[in-house]
Amino acid sequence: MVIDEILAYNEQFLRQPPLPIIGHAPRKHMAVVTCMDCRLVKMFEQALGLERGDVLELRTAGATISEPEREGGASDLIRSLAGGIYLLGVREVAVIGHTNCGLAHADPRALEASMQALGVDPNQLSKQEGLGDMQGLVRWLGAFRDVHVNVCEVVKVIRNSPYLPKIPVHGLVINIESGKLEMVDKG
């Protein structure tokens, strides 16, 4: 199992000199919202010139807020940003989507087949949770068609949330292959 590899690596890691003790408030007073895509691991921080302790990094599927959670701006992402702003000194937010995102290409039929193969009945779940049909389940998941449009929509939700103060919120897209950043909405 992969967890055994992780635990073995951790044992080796602990034999190295200890990490420096740093505070939990981000040095750059910034929160970065990005995707959970495994291709961004390590490359993302390198492309942005970020080190441990520089920013709060919040990762969601697609760097998005699902459609049902957008109204009222009270999603888990907004809650996490509020904690960062009010408790940790965040004063700027960057929402960074990426090219070739899996949520931009979510296929309802593939989602349904995967769920069924893993023992979850998507139709029953959709009905039980009031999502309607498979399209409702796809909307709940946060699927979108255009990463640029999605980033702008997430920026708008953050800017308009009654839970958050008015601070700069930027929207960017990073190229998953090259690491090049494109500004789509400067806060």
Coordinates of C-alpha atoms in Angstrom, one line a residue:
M1 CA 0.0 0.0 0.0
V2 CA 1.1 3.6 -0.7
I3 CA 0.6 4.5 3.0
D4 CA 3.4 2.1 3.9
E5 CA 5.8 3.8 1.5
I6 CA 4.8 7.2 3.0
L7 CA 5.4 6.0 6.6
A8 CA 8.8 4.5 5.6
Y9 CA 9.8 7.8 3.9
N10 CA 8.7 9.7 7.0
E11 CA 11.0 7.6 9.2
Q12 CA 13.9 8.7 6.9
F13 CA 12.7 12.3 6.9
L14 CA 12.8 12.4 10.7
R15 CA 16.5 11.4 10.7
Q16 CA 17.4 14.7 8.9
P17 CA 18.0 18.0 10.7
P18 CA 14.7 19.4 12.1
L19 CA 12.8 21.9 10.1
P20 CA 13.1 25.5 11.4
I21 CA 10.2 26.6 13.6
I22 CA 8.0 29.1 11.8
G23 CA 4.8 30.9 12.7
H24 CA 1.4 29.8 11.3
A25 CA 0.6 33.2 9.8
P26 CA 1.7 33.5 6.2
R27 CA 4.7 35.8 5.7
K28 CA 3.3 37.3 2.5
H29 CA -0.1 37.9 4.0
M30 CA -1.7 36.1 1.1
A31 CA -4.0 33.1 0.5
V32 CA -3.8 31.2 -2.7
V33 CA -6.8 29.1 -3.8
T34 CA -5.8 26.5 -6.3
C35 CA -6.7 23.0 -7.5
M36 CA -6.0 19.7 -5.9
D37 CA -4.6 18.3 -9.2
C38 CA -1.5 16.1 -8.4
R39 CA 0.4 17.6 -11.3
L40 CA 0.6 20.9 -9.4
V41 CA 2.4 19.4 -6.4
K42 CA 5.8 20.9 -6.1
M43 CA 5.7 22.6 -9.6
F44 CA 3.1 25.1 -8.4
E45 CA 5.2 26.5 -5.5
Q46 CA 8.3 26.6 -7.7
A47 CA 6.5 28.4 -10.5
L48 CA 5.2 31.1 -8.0
G49 CA 8.5 31.3 -6.1
L50 CA 6.8 30.2 -2.8
E51 CA 8.5 28.7 0.2
R52 CA 7.1 27.0 3.3
G53 CA 5.3 29.6 5.4
D54 CA 4.9 32.2 2.6
V55 CA 1.1 31.8 1.9
L56 CA -1.9 29.9 3.0
E57 CA -2.6 27.4 0.2
L58 CA -6.2 26.3 -0.1
R59 CA -6.9 23.4 -2.5
T60 CA -10.2 22.4 -3.9
A61 CA -11.3 20.3 -6.8
G62 CA -10.9 22.7 -9.8
A63 CA -10.0 25.7 -7.5
T64 CA -13.7 26.2 -7.5
I65 CA -16.8 26.6 -5.4
S66 CA -19.5 24.3 -6.6
E67 CA -22.6 26.0 -8.0
P68 CA -24.9 25.1 -5.1
E69 CA -22.5 26.7 -2.7
R70 CA -22.0 29.9 -4.5
E71 CA -25.2 31.7 -3.4
G72 CA -24.6 33.5 -0.1
G73 CA -20.9 32.7 -0.2
A74 CA -20.9 30.4 2.8
S75 CA -18.8 27.5 1.5
D76 CA -15.9 25.7 3.1
L77 CA -13.6 27.7 1.0
I78 CA -15.1 31.0 2.2
R79 CA -14.9 29.7 5.8
S80 CA -11.2 28.9 5.4
L81 CA -10.5 32.3 3.8
A82 CA -12.3 34.0 6.7
G83 CA -10.1 32.1 9.2
G84 CA -7.0 33.1 7.2
I85 CA -8.1 36.8 7.0
Y86 CA -9.4 37.3 10.5
L87 CA -7.0 35.1 12.4
L88 CA -3.8 34.9 10.4
G89 CA -3.5 38.3 8.7
V90 CA -4.2 37.4 5.1
R91 CA -4.7 40.7 3.2
E92 CA -4.7 39.5 -0.4
V93 CA -6.2 36.4 -2.3
A94 CA -5.2 34.8 -5.5
V95 CA -7.5 32.2 -7.2
I96 CA -5.3 30.2 -9.6
G97 CA -7.0 27.7 -11.9
H98 CA -5.0 25.6 -14.4
T99 CA -5.2 24.5 -18.0
N100 CA -6.4 21.0 -18.8
C101 CA -8.3 20.7 -15.5
G102 CA -10.2 17.5 -15.0
L103 CA -13.3 19.3 -13.8
A104 CA -13.5 21.2 -17.1
H105 CA -13.9 17.9 -18.8
A106 CA -16.1 16.0 -16.4
D107 CA -18.2 13.5 -18.2
P108 CA -21.5 12.7 -16.5
R109 CA -21.5 9.1 -17.9
A110 CA -17.9 8.4 -16.7
L111 CA -18.8 9.8 -13.3
E112 CA -21.9 7.6 -13.1
A113 CA -19.9 4.5 -14.2
S114 CA -17.1 5.2 -11.7
M115 CA -19.6 5.7 -8.8
Q116 CA -21.4 2.5 -9.6
A117 CA -18.2 0.6 -9.9
L118 CA -17.3 1.7 -6.4
G119 CA -20.7 0.8 -5.0
V120 CA -22.4 4.2 -4.9
D121 CA -25.7 4.6 -6.7
P122 CA -25.6 8.0 -8.2
N123 CA -29.3 8.1 -9.0
Q124 CA -30.2 7.3 -5.4
L125 CA -27.7 9.8 -4.1
S126 CA -29.0 12.5 -6.4
K127 CA -32.5 11.9 -5.3
Q128 CA -31.6 11.6 -1.6
E129 CA -29.6 14.9 -1.7
G130 CA -32.2 16.8 -3.8
L131 CA -29.8 17.2 -6.7
G132 CA -32.2 16.0 -9.4
D133 CA -30.4 14.1 -12.0
M134 CA -26.8 13.4 -13.0
Q135 CA -26.3 16.9 -14.2
G136 CA -27.2 18.1 -10.7
L137 CA -24.6 15.7 -9.3
V138 CA -22.0 17.1 -11.8
R139 CA -22.9 20.7 -10.7
W140 CA -22.5 19.6 -7.0
L141 CA -19.1 18.3 -7.9
G142 CA -18.2 21.7 -9.3
A143 CA -17.6 20.9 -13.0
F144 CA -17.2 23.8 -15.4
R145 CA -16.4 24.2 -19.1
D146 CA -13.9 27.1 -19.2
V147 CA -11.2 27.6 -16.6
H148 CA -11.0 31.3 -17.3
V149 CA -14.7 31.8 -16.7
N150 CA -14.6 29.6 -13.6
V151 CA -11.7 31.6 -12.1
C152 CA -13.6 34.8 -12.7
E153 CA -16.8 33.4 -11.1
V154 CA -14.9 32.2 -8.0
V155 CA -13.2 35.6 -7.7
K156 CA -16.7 37.2 -7.8
V157 CA -18.1 34.9 -5.1
I158 CA -15.1 35.7 -2.8
R159 CA -15.4 39.4 -3.4
N160 CA -19.1 39.4 -2.8
S161 CA -19.2 37.2 0.3
P162 CA -20.7 38.9 3.3
Y163 CA -18.3 36.9 5.5
L164 CA -15.2 38.6 4.0
P165 CA -13.9 42.1 4.0
K166 CA -13.0 44.0 0.9
I167 CA -9.4 43.0 0.1
P168 CA -7.7 42.4 -3.3
V169 CA -8.8 39.2 -4.9
H170 CA -7.0 38.2 -8.1
G171 CA -7.8 35.6 -10.7
L172 CA -5.1 33.7 -12.6
V173 CA -4.7 30.6 -14.7
I174 CA -1.4 28.6 -14.7
N175 CA -0.4 26.5 -17.6
I176 CA -0.1 22.9 -16.3
E177 CA 2.7 22.1 -18.7
S178 CA 5.0 25.2 -18.5
G179 CA 4.0 26.9 -15.2
K180 CA 3.3 30.2 -17.0
L181 CA 0.8 32.4 -15.2
E182 CA -1.9 34.4 -17.0
M183 CA -3.8 37.2 -15.1
V184 CA -7.5 37.0 -15.9
D185 CA -8.8 39.4 -13.2
K186 CA -6.6 41.7 -11.2
G187 CA -8.2 42.7 -7.9

